[in-house]
């Protein structure tokens, strides 16, 4: 059975929990004491992921790190129809948003760690970067909505939406509200309506 | 233009069953729509202060996410799930503001507000867009387009930030007008707007 090394408050672990729920993949979890125990930096966890980060996902004898890579793996192995990771011209766009979700948007995560867990860091600078990332998403989604769409790429939800969703929603924890983002507001409701959707602390699973 | 009324969102961006958080002059508001009608309230549940914009609309009523207190269109609390047999006293009310819709926009009014300003009868919504600036020169700024006209309304979020609301009178390519609005945003944020 697949296994997720998990921290319940982690938006990156939540990407994996959400995708497995949407795909109906059953798996076991091992709770890691990320805070305050720093168990992700323990020798046992560093042996699984030398980067000392969560999530780590074991499946088919593979030990995978990086939430975006795990989303690709899940879609590749557990979605034979290929709707969550389309192989046509949408593929490159999906990859582009995955890179953004693991890159620029992680400023929201960093701001949240400072704000919620008291991690060291320049909160205002991180919030400013987070807002710039949120604006990029808002501009993209508002163009999609003007064109009659709703999802980040194409006419159906993809792992691009699942990669973007957690830290967009958890921005509240970092002190970044959604007042500036009407298109994000409409998109996030559709994500929460997906069959099999699960929430996490800070992301209600009903509407 | 009358200052009794302030545009705070595009009607299109608050479809039925949706809540939307808006900040106006530093005050937190919630817009929600049930049974076709838009409402603008203080974004605060009178029970425990939870933001009502995080709640959900069901059966034409707004439900607080925290304890499920349910508020009807009149803003009175109609149901407290922890006390299902209680007839809720009418004094338990959310704080509602005068609200109307015109020109493709949702407007919030002062108490006893007069008539709305004259607006184009038919409009096509473009975007609401946050801009880091203290204000723009005129409510209802206009830009002529091929075949139509862009009207840019706005409200002040707080000092240093406004939200623009663009609607088209006549016909125009909406995606190109969206790009024009983002150019206007850039001009204001770089301090080069005419």
Short mmCIF file of C-alpha atoms in Angstrom, two decimals:
data_model
loop_
_atom_site.label_atom_id
_atom_site.label_comp_id
_atom_site.label_asym_id
_atom_site.label_seq_id
_atom_site.Cartn_x
_atom_site.Cartn_y
_atom_site.Cartn_z
CA UNK A 1 0.00 0.00 0.00
CA UNK A 2 1.32 3.51 -0.77
CA UNK A 3 2.55 5.45 2.25
CA UNK A 4 2.58 9.18 2.90
CA UNK A 5 4.92 10.71 5.48
CA UNK A 6 2.55 13.44 6.50
CA UNK A 7 2.17 16.60 8.56
CA UNK A 8 -1.45 17.63 8.90
CA UNK A 9 -0.83 21.41 8.74
CA UNK A 10 1.43 21.18 5.67
CA UNK A 11 -0.13 22.53 2.47
CA UNK A 12 2.37 20.47 0.47
CA UNK A 13 1.32 17.23 2.19
CA UNK A 14 -2.27 18.31 1.60
CA UNK A 15 -1.64 18.37 -2.16
CA UNK A 16 -0.97 14.63 -1.91
CA UNK A 17 -3.89 13.95 0.44
CA UNK A 18 -6.25 15.84 -1.88
CA UNK A 19 -5.06 14.17 -5.08
CA UNK A 20 -5.22 10.66 -3.59
CA UNK A 21 -8.74 11.42 -2.33
CA UNK A 22 -9.86 12.65 -5.76
CA UNK A 23 -8.36 9.57 -7.44
CA UNK A 24 -9.73 7.19 -4.80
CA UNK A 25 -6.23 5.89 -3.99
CA UNK A 26 -6.01 4.29 -0.56
CA UNK A 27 -2.75 4.69 1.32
CA UNK A 28 -1.35 4.70 4.83
CA UNK A 29 0.10 7.69 6.56
CA UNK A 30 2.84 8.15 9.10
CA UNK A 31 2.46 11.39 11.04
CA UNK A 32 5.74 13.31 11.25
CA UNK A 33 6.25 15.77 14.09
CA UNK A 34 7.28 18.67 11.85
CA UNK A 35 6.65 21.26 14.55
CA UNK A 36 7.95 21.54 17.16
CA UNK A 37 9.76 18.16 16.89
CA UNK A 38 11.58 18.83 13.56
CA UNK A 39 11.23 15.12 12.85
CA UNK A 40 11.58 15.79 9.11
CA UNK A 41 15.24 16.58 9.88
CA UNK A 42 15.76 13.32 11.81
CA UNK A 43 18.29 10.77 10.46
CA UNK A 44 15.48 8.38 9.56
CA UNK A 45 13.67 11.01 7.49
CA UNK A 46 16.86 12.38 5.92
CA UNK A 47 17.55 8.85 4.75
CA UNK A 48 14.24 9.01 2.84
CA UNK A 49 14.64 12.62 1.68
CA UNK A 50 18.07 14.22 1.98
CA UNK A 51 16.38 17.62 1.48
CA UNK A 52 14.67 17.20 4.85
CA UNK A 53 11.27 18.19 3.48
CA UNK A 54 7.75 16.80 3.51
CA UNK A 55 5.88 15.18 1.87
CA UNK A 56 7.61 11.88 1.15
CA UNK A 57 5.52 9.31 -0.69
CA UNK A 58 6.30 5.62 -1.15
CA UNK A 59 4.57 3.73 -3.97
CA UNK A 60 5.58 0.83 -6.22
CA UNK A 61 8.90 0.61 -4.37
CA UNK A 62 9.69 4.24 -5.20
CA UNK A 63 10.55 6.83 -2.56
CA UNK A 64 9.36 10.17 -3.92
CA UNK A 65 9.82 13.70 -2.64
CA UNK A 66 8.46 17.04 -3.97
CA UNK A 67 4.69 17.47 -3.91
CA UNK A 68 4.56 18.36 -7.61
CA UNK A 69 6.54 15.26 -8.59
CA UNK A 70 4.21 13.16 -6.43
CA UNK A 71 1.16 14.69 -8.16
CA UNK A 72 2.66 13.69 -11.52
CA UNK A 73 3.34 10.19 -10.21
CA UNK A 74 -0.19 9.81 -8.87
CA UNK A 75 -1.73 10.96 -12.14
CA UNK A 76 0.64 8.76 -14.12
CA UNK A 77 0.01 5.58 -12.12
CA UNK A 78 -3.54 5.98 -10.87
CA UNK A 79 -5.38 7.91 -13.60
CA UNK A 80 -5.21 5.72 -16.71
CA UNK A 81 -7.61 8.06 -18.53
CA UNK A 82 -4.98 10.79 -18.29
CA UNK A 83 -7.42 13.59 -17.50
CA UNK A 84 -5.47 14.91 -14.51
CA UNK A 85 -2.19 15.02 -16.45
CA UNK A 86 -3.12 15.44 -20.11
CA UNK A 87 -0.51 14.27 -22.61
CA UNK A 88 -1.67 16.62 -25.40
CA UNK A 89 -0.76 20.29 -25.87
CA UNK A 90 -2.01 21.01 -22.33
CA UNK A 91 0.93 19.08 -20.88
CA UNK A 92 3.37 21.98 -21.08
CA UNK A 93 0.91 24.40 -19.49
CA UNK A 94 0.23 21.99 -16.64
CA UNK A 95 3.98 21.68 -16.06
CA UNK A 96 4.34 25.45 -16.11
CA UNK A 97 1.81 25.86 -13.30
CA UNK A 98 3.37 22.99 -11.34
CA UNK A 99 6.68 24.82 -11.46
CA UNK A 100 4.98 27.99 -10.29
CA UNK A 101 3.18 26.15 -7.45
CA UNK A 102 6.49 24.75 -6.19
CA UNK A 103 8.31 28.02 -6.86
CA UNK A 104 6.88 31.55 -6.65
CA UNK A 105 3.72 30.50 -4.78
CA UNK A 106 5.79 28.97 -1.98
CA UNK A 107 6.37 32.55 -0.76
CA UNK A 108 2.87 32.19 0.72
CA UNK A 109 4.01 29.05 2.54
CA UNK A 110 7.12 30.80 3.83
CA UNK A 111 5.05 33.77 5.06
CA UNK A 112 2.66 31.33 6.73
CA UNK A 113 5.52 29.57 8.57
CA UNK A 114 6.70 32.93 9.93
CA UNK A 115 3.19 34.02 10.80
CA UNK A 116 1.90 30.75 12.29
CA UNK A 117 4.94 28.93 13.64
CA UNK A 118 7.23 31.84 14.46
CA UNK A 119 9.88 30.81 11.94
CA UNK A 120 12.55 33.45 11.30
CA UNK A 121 12.03 35.57 8.18
CA UNK A 122 10.97 38.97 6.85
CA UNK A 123 7.18 38.59 7.02
CA UNK A 124 6.34 41.74 5.05
CA UNK A 125 8.79 40.88 2.25
CA UNK A 126 7.41 37.33 2.06
CA UNK A 127 3.83 38.60 2.03
CA UNK A 128 4.68 40.98 -0.82
CA UNK A 129 6.13 38.09 -2.83
CA UNK A 130 3.09 35.98 -1.95
CA UNK A 131 0.73 38.73 -3.16
CA UNK A 132 2.64 38.98 -6.45
CA UNK A 133 2.21 35.22 -6.93
CA UNK A 134 -1.50 35.45 -6.06
CA UNK A 135 -1.88 38.25 -8.62
CA UNK A 136 -0.33 36.08 -11.34
CA UNK A 137 -2.90 33.38 -10.57
CA UNK A 138 -5.77 35.90 -10.39
CA UNK A 139 -4.85 37.43 -13.76
CA UNK A 140 -4.63 33.99 -15.35
CA UNK A 141 -7.90 32.73 -13.87
CA UNK A 142 -9.77 35.93 -14.74
CA UNK A 143 -8.65 35.51 -18.37
CA UNK A 144 -9.79 31.89 -18.26
CA UNK A 145 -13.18 32.97 -16.89
CA UNK A 146 -13.58 35.70 -19.52
CA UNK A 147 -12.98 32.97 -22.11
CA UNK A 148 -15.76 30.86 -20.56
CA UNK A 149 -13.44 28.51 -18.64
CA UNK A 150 -12.79 27.97 -14.95
CA UNK A 151 -9.82 25.57 -14.56
CA UNK A 152 -6.16 26.58 -14.70
CA UNK A 153 -5.58 24.60 -17.93
CA UNK A 154 -8.19 23.39 -20.41
CA UNK A 155 -11.79 22.41 -19.79
CA UNK A 156 -11.27 19.93 -16.95
CA UNK A 157 -9.45 20.01 -13.61
CA UNK A 158 -5.80 18.93 -13.76
CA UNK A 159 -2.99 18.50 -11.27
CA UNK A 160 -2.19 22.17 -12.00
CA UNK A 161 -5.35 23.13 -10.04
CA UNK A 162 -4.46 20.72 -7.23
CA UNK A 163 -0.90 22.08 -7.00
CA UNK A 164 -2.11 25.71 -6.85
CA UNK A 165 -5.10 25.25 -4.55
CA UNK A 166 -3.57 24.59 -1.10
CA UNK A 167 -1.39 27.67 -0.67
CA UNK A 168 -3.91 29.92 -2.40
CA UNK A 169 -6.38 28.85 0.28
CA UNK A 170 -3.90 28.90 3.16
CA UNK A 171 -2.85 32.46 2.31
CA UNK A 172 -5.32 33.54 5.03
CA UNK A 173 -2.91 32.03 7.59
CA UNK A 174 -0.19 34.29 6.20
CA UNK A 175 -2.40 37.39 6.51
CA UNK A 176 -3.22 37.53 2.79
CA UNK A 177 -6.99 37.65 2.37
CA UNK A 178 -8.87 37.00 -0.86
CA UNK A 179 -10.45 40.46 -1.21
CA UNK A 180 -8.23 41.26 -4.21
CA UNK A 181 -9.03 38.06 -6.04
CA UNK A 182 -12.58 37.64 -7.41
CA UNK A 183 -11.56 35.06 -10.04
CA UNK A 184 -9.71 32.98 -7.44
CA UNK A 185 -12.84 33.16 -5.29
CA UNK A 186 -14.97 31.58 -8.02
CA UNK A 187 -12.32 28.99 -8.97
CA UNK A 188 -11.71 27.76 -5.43
CA UNK A 189 -15.42 27.00 -5.00
CA UNK A 190 -15.27 24.70 -8.02
CA UNK A 191 -12.22 22.89 -6.62
CA UNK A 192 -14.08 22.35 -3.33
CA UNK A 193 -17.03 20.88 -5.25
CA UNK A 194 -14.96 18.16 -6.95
CA UNK A 195 -16.24 14.65 -6.13
CA UNK A 196 -14.09 13.16 -3.37
CA UNK A 197 -12.75 16.54 -2.22
CA UNK A 198 -11.26 16.64 1.29
CA UNK A 199 -10.28 19.73 3.27
CA UNK A 200 -7.67 20.36 5.92
CA UNK A 201 -7.41 22.70 8.92
CA UNK A 202 -8.02 26.14 7.37
CA UNK A 203 -9.74 24.75 4.25
CA UNK A 204 -13.37 23.79 4.91
CA UNK A 205 -14.61 20.80 2.97
CA UNK A 206 -18.16 21.96 2.54
CA UNK A 207 -19.71 25.08 1.09
CA UNK B 1 -21.68 61.60 -9.07
CA UNK B 2 -23.43 60.98 -5.78
CA UNK B 3 -21.06 59.80 -3.08
CA UNK B 4 -23.92 58.09 -1.24
CA UNK B 5 -23.24 54.92 -3.22
CA UNK B 6 -19.97 53.09 -3.76
CA UNK B 7 -19.42 50.30 -6.31
CA UNK B 8 -17.70 47.35 -4.62
CA UNK B 9 -17.92 44.42 -7.08
CA UNK B 10 -19.10 43.25 -10.46
CA UNK B 11 -22.47 41.51 -10.23
CA UNK B 12 -21.01 38.71 -12.36
CA UNK B 13 -18.41 37.92 -9.69
CA UNK B 14 -21.05 37.12 -7.07
CA UNK B 15 -23.34 34.53 -8.66
CA UNK B 16 -26.07 32.80 -6.70
CA UNK B 17 -24.80 30.80 -3.72
CA UNK B 18 -21.47 32.64 -3.56
CA UNK B 19 -19.91 34.76 -0.81
CA UNK B 20 -17.28 37.37 -1.57
CA UNK B 21 -15.12 39.27 0.92
CA UNK B 22 -14.54 42.96 0.15
CA UNK B 23 -12.62 45.61 2.04
CA UNK B 24 -13.97 49.19 1.83
CA UNK B 25 -12.06 52.03 3.52
CA UNK B 26 -10.60 49.49 5.93
CA UNK B 27 -13.95 47.90 6.81
CA UNK B 28 -14.53 44.23 6.08
CA UNK B 29 -17.72 43.53 4.14
CA UNK B 30 -19.28 40.38 2.79
CA UNK B 31 -21.32 40.27 -0.38
CA UNK B 32 -23.45 37.20 -0.83
CA UNK B 33 -26.25 36.21 -3.15
CA UNK B 34 -29.21 33.98 -2.39
CA UNK B 35 -32.39 33.48 -4.41
CA UNK B 36 -31.00 35.93 -6.95
CA UNK B 37 -30.67 38.84 -4.55
CA UNK B 38 -27.30 40.38 -3.58
CA UNK B 39 -26.70 41.44 0.04
CA UNK B 40 -23.88 43.51 1.57
CA UNK B 41 -23.27 43.04 5.30
CA UNK B 42 -20.53 43.62 7.79
CA UNK B 43 -18.24 40.60 7.44
CA UNK B 44 -18.74 39.53 11.01
CA UNK B 45 -21.01 37.02 12.69
CA UNK B 46 -22.62 38.69 15.73
CA UNK B 47 -22.14 35.46 17.68
CA UNK B 48 -18.35 35.04 17.80
CA UNK B 49 -17.03 37.54 15.26
CA UNK B 50 -16.24 34.98 12.54
CA UNK B 51 -15.97 36.36 9.01
CA UNK B 52 -19.27 35.50 7.33
CA UNK B 53 -17.52 35.47 3.93
CA UNK B 54 -15.96 32.16 5.01
CA UNK B 55 -19.46 30.75 5.46
CA UNK B 56 -21.79 29.21 2.94
CA UNK B 57 -25.12 29.97 1.30
CA UNK B 58 -27.82 27.36 1.57
CA UNK B 59 -31.56 27.68 0.97
CA UNK B 60 -31.21 31.39 0.30
CA UNK B 61 -29.59 32.05 3.69
CA UNK B 62 -26.02 32.75 4.79
CA UNK B 63 -24.55 30.27 7.28
CA UNK B 64 -21.61 31.07 9.52
CA UNK B 65 -18.80 28.51 9.17
CA UNK B 66 -18.07 28.52 12.90
CA UNK B 67 -21.30 27.39 14.59
CA UNK B 68 -23.71 27.36 11.68
CA UNK B 69 -25.82 30.32 12.77
CA UNK B 70 -28.05 31.02 9.79
CA UNK B 71 -29.04 34.48 8.61
CA UNK B 72 -31.89 35.12 6.18
CA UNK B 73 -32.22 37.82 3.56
CA UNK B 74 -33.49 40.28 6.19
CA UNK B 75 -30.15 39.73 8.06
CA UNK B 76 -31.99 38.32 11.11
CA UNK B 77 -30.67 35.09 12.55
CA UNK B 78 -33.24 32.41 11.74
CA UNK B 79 -31.57 29.28 13.08
CA UNK B 80 -29.03 28.28 15.72
CA UNK B 81 -28.15 24.60 15.12
CA UNK B 82 -27.08 24.01 18.75
CA UNK B 83 -30.59 25.07 19.85
CA UNK B 84 -32.79 23.67 17.09
CA UNK B 85 -36.06 24.32 18.96
CA UNK B 86 -35.27 27.92 19.82
CA UNK B 87 -37.21 30.73 18.22
CA UNK B 88 -34.31 33.10 17.66
CA UNK B 89 -34.90 36.57 19.14
CA UNK B 90 -35.17 39.20 16.40
CA UNK B 91 -32.45 41.27 18.07
CA UNK B 92 -29.85 38.78 16.79
CA UNK B 93 -29.04 40.28 13.42
CA UNK B 94 -26.11 40.66 11.12
CA UNK B 95 -25.23 44.24 10.29
CA UNK B 96 -26.68 44.90 6.82
CA UNK B 97 -26.02 47.91 4.58
CA UNK B 98 -28.17 49.42 1.84
CA UNK B 99 -27.42 47.46 -1.32
CA UNK B 100 -28.39 47.77 -4.95
CA UNK B 101 -27.29 46.56 -8.35
CA UNK B 102 -27.06 48.68 -11.46
CA UNK B 103 -24.83 48.94 -14.50
CA UNK B 104 -23.44 45.45 -13.87
CA UNK B 105 -22.14 46.52 -10.45
CA UNK B 106 -23.03 45.87 -6.83
CA UNK B 107 -23.27 49.12 -4.85
CA UNK B 108 -23.27 49.72 -1.11
CA UNK B 109 -24.99 52.85 0.16
CA UNK B 110 -24.91 55.10 3.16
CA UNK B 111 -27.94 55.01 5.46
CA UNK B 112 -30.66 57.08 3.78
CA UNK B 113 -28.75 57.17 0.52
CA UNK B 114 -30.34 59.07 -2.36
CA UNK B 115 -30.70 57.96 -5.95
CA UNK B 116 -27.96 56.07 -7.74
CA UNK B 117 -25.88 57.95 -10.31
CA UNK B 118 -26.94 57.62 -13.95
CA UNK B 119 -25.40 54.51 -15.46
CA UNK B 120 -25.31 52.85 -18.86
CA UNK B 121 -28.44 50.68 -19.22
CA UNK B 122 -26.61 47.66 -20.58
CA UNK B 123 -23.03 46.73 -19.79
CA UNK B 124 -20.62 43.86 -20.24
CA UNK B 125 -18.48 43.11 -17.17
CA UNK B 126 -14.71 43.03 -17.64
CA UNK B 127 -12.70 42.79 -14.41
CA UNK B 128 -12.34 43.90 -10.84
CA UNK B 129 -8.68 44.66 -10.32
CA UNK B 130 -6.74 45.60 -7.17
CA UNK B 131 -4.31 48.48 -7.73
CA UNK B 132 -1.73 49.85 -5.33
CA UNK B 133 -2.57 53.56 -5.54
CA UNK B 134 -4.40 56.11 -3.41
CA UNK B 135 -7.18 56.79 -5.87
CA UNK B 136 -7.92 57.69 -9.42
CA UNK B 137 -9.05 61.00 -10.69
CA UNK B 138 -12.71 60.34 -11.32
CA UNK B 139 -15.34 57.82 -10.39
CA UNK B 140 -16.49 56.45 -13.75
CA UNK B 141 -13.24 57.10 -15.63
CA UNK B 142 -13.87 56.37 -19.31
CA UNK B 143 -11.78 55.07 -22.20
CA UNK B 144 -13.16 54.99 -25.72
CA UNK B 145 -12.83 51.68 -27.52
CA UNK B 146 -13.60 50.47 -31.02
CA UNK B 147 -17.38 50.06 -30.91
CA UNK B 148 -17.78 50.81 -27.24
CA UNK B 149 -16.59 52.54 -24.12
CA UNK B 150 -14.86 51.26 -21.00
CA UNK B 151 -16.20 52.67 -17.74
CA UNK B 152 -13.83 52.20 -14.81
CA UNK B 153 -15.44 52.56 -11.38
CA UNK B 154 -13.53 52.04 -8.16
CA UNK B 155 -13.64 51.84 -4.41
CA UNK B 156 -10.87 52.54 -1.93
CA UNK B 157 -9.78 49.42 -0.05
CA UNK B 158 -7.55 51.29 2.40
CA UNK B 159 -4.98 54.05 2.07
CA UNK B 160 -2.68 53.03 -0.78
CA UNK B 161 -5.01 50.53 -2.41
CA UNK B 162 -8.09 50.70 -4.62
CA UNK B 163 -10.17 48.14 -6.48
CA UNK B 164 -11.14 49.05 -10.05
CA UNK B 165 -14.35 47.71 -11.59
CA UNK B 166 -14.50 47.82 -15.37
CA UNK B 167 -17.63 47.48 -17.50
CA UNK B 168 -18.08 48.02 -21.23
CA UNK B 169 -20.90 50.05 -22.70
CA UNK B 170 -21.50 48.96 -26.29
CA UNK B 171 -19.42 46.18 -27.79
CA UNK B 172 -15.73 45.41 -27.58
CA UNK B 173 -13.39 42.44 -27.33
CA UNK B 174 -13.54 41.73 -23.60
CA UNK B 175 -10.17 40.00 -23.39
CA UNK B 176 -8.46 42.98 -25.03
CA UNK B 177 -10.22 45.34 -22.65
CA UNK B 178 -9.04 43.18 -19.73
CA UNK B 179 -5.49 43.68 -21.00
CA UNK B 180 -6.15 47.43 -21.21
CA UNK B 181 -7.32 47.46 -17.59
CA UNK B 182 -4.11 45.72 -16.53
CA UNK B 183 -2.16 48.41 -18.42
CA UNK B 184 -4.08 51.03 -16.44
CA UNK B 185 -3.09 49.15 -13.26
CA UNK B 186 0.56 49.25 -14.27
CA UNK B 187 0.37 52.97 -15.05
CA UNK B 188 -1.09 53.78 -11.64
CA UNK B 189 1.32 51.54 -9.78
CA UNK B 190 4.26 53.11 -11.55
CA UNK B 191 2.82 56.57 -10.88
CA UNK B 192 2.65 57.50 -14.55
CA UNK B 193 -1.13 57.68 -15.06
CA UNK B 194 -2.27 60.75 -16.91
#
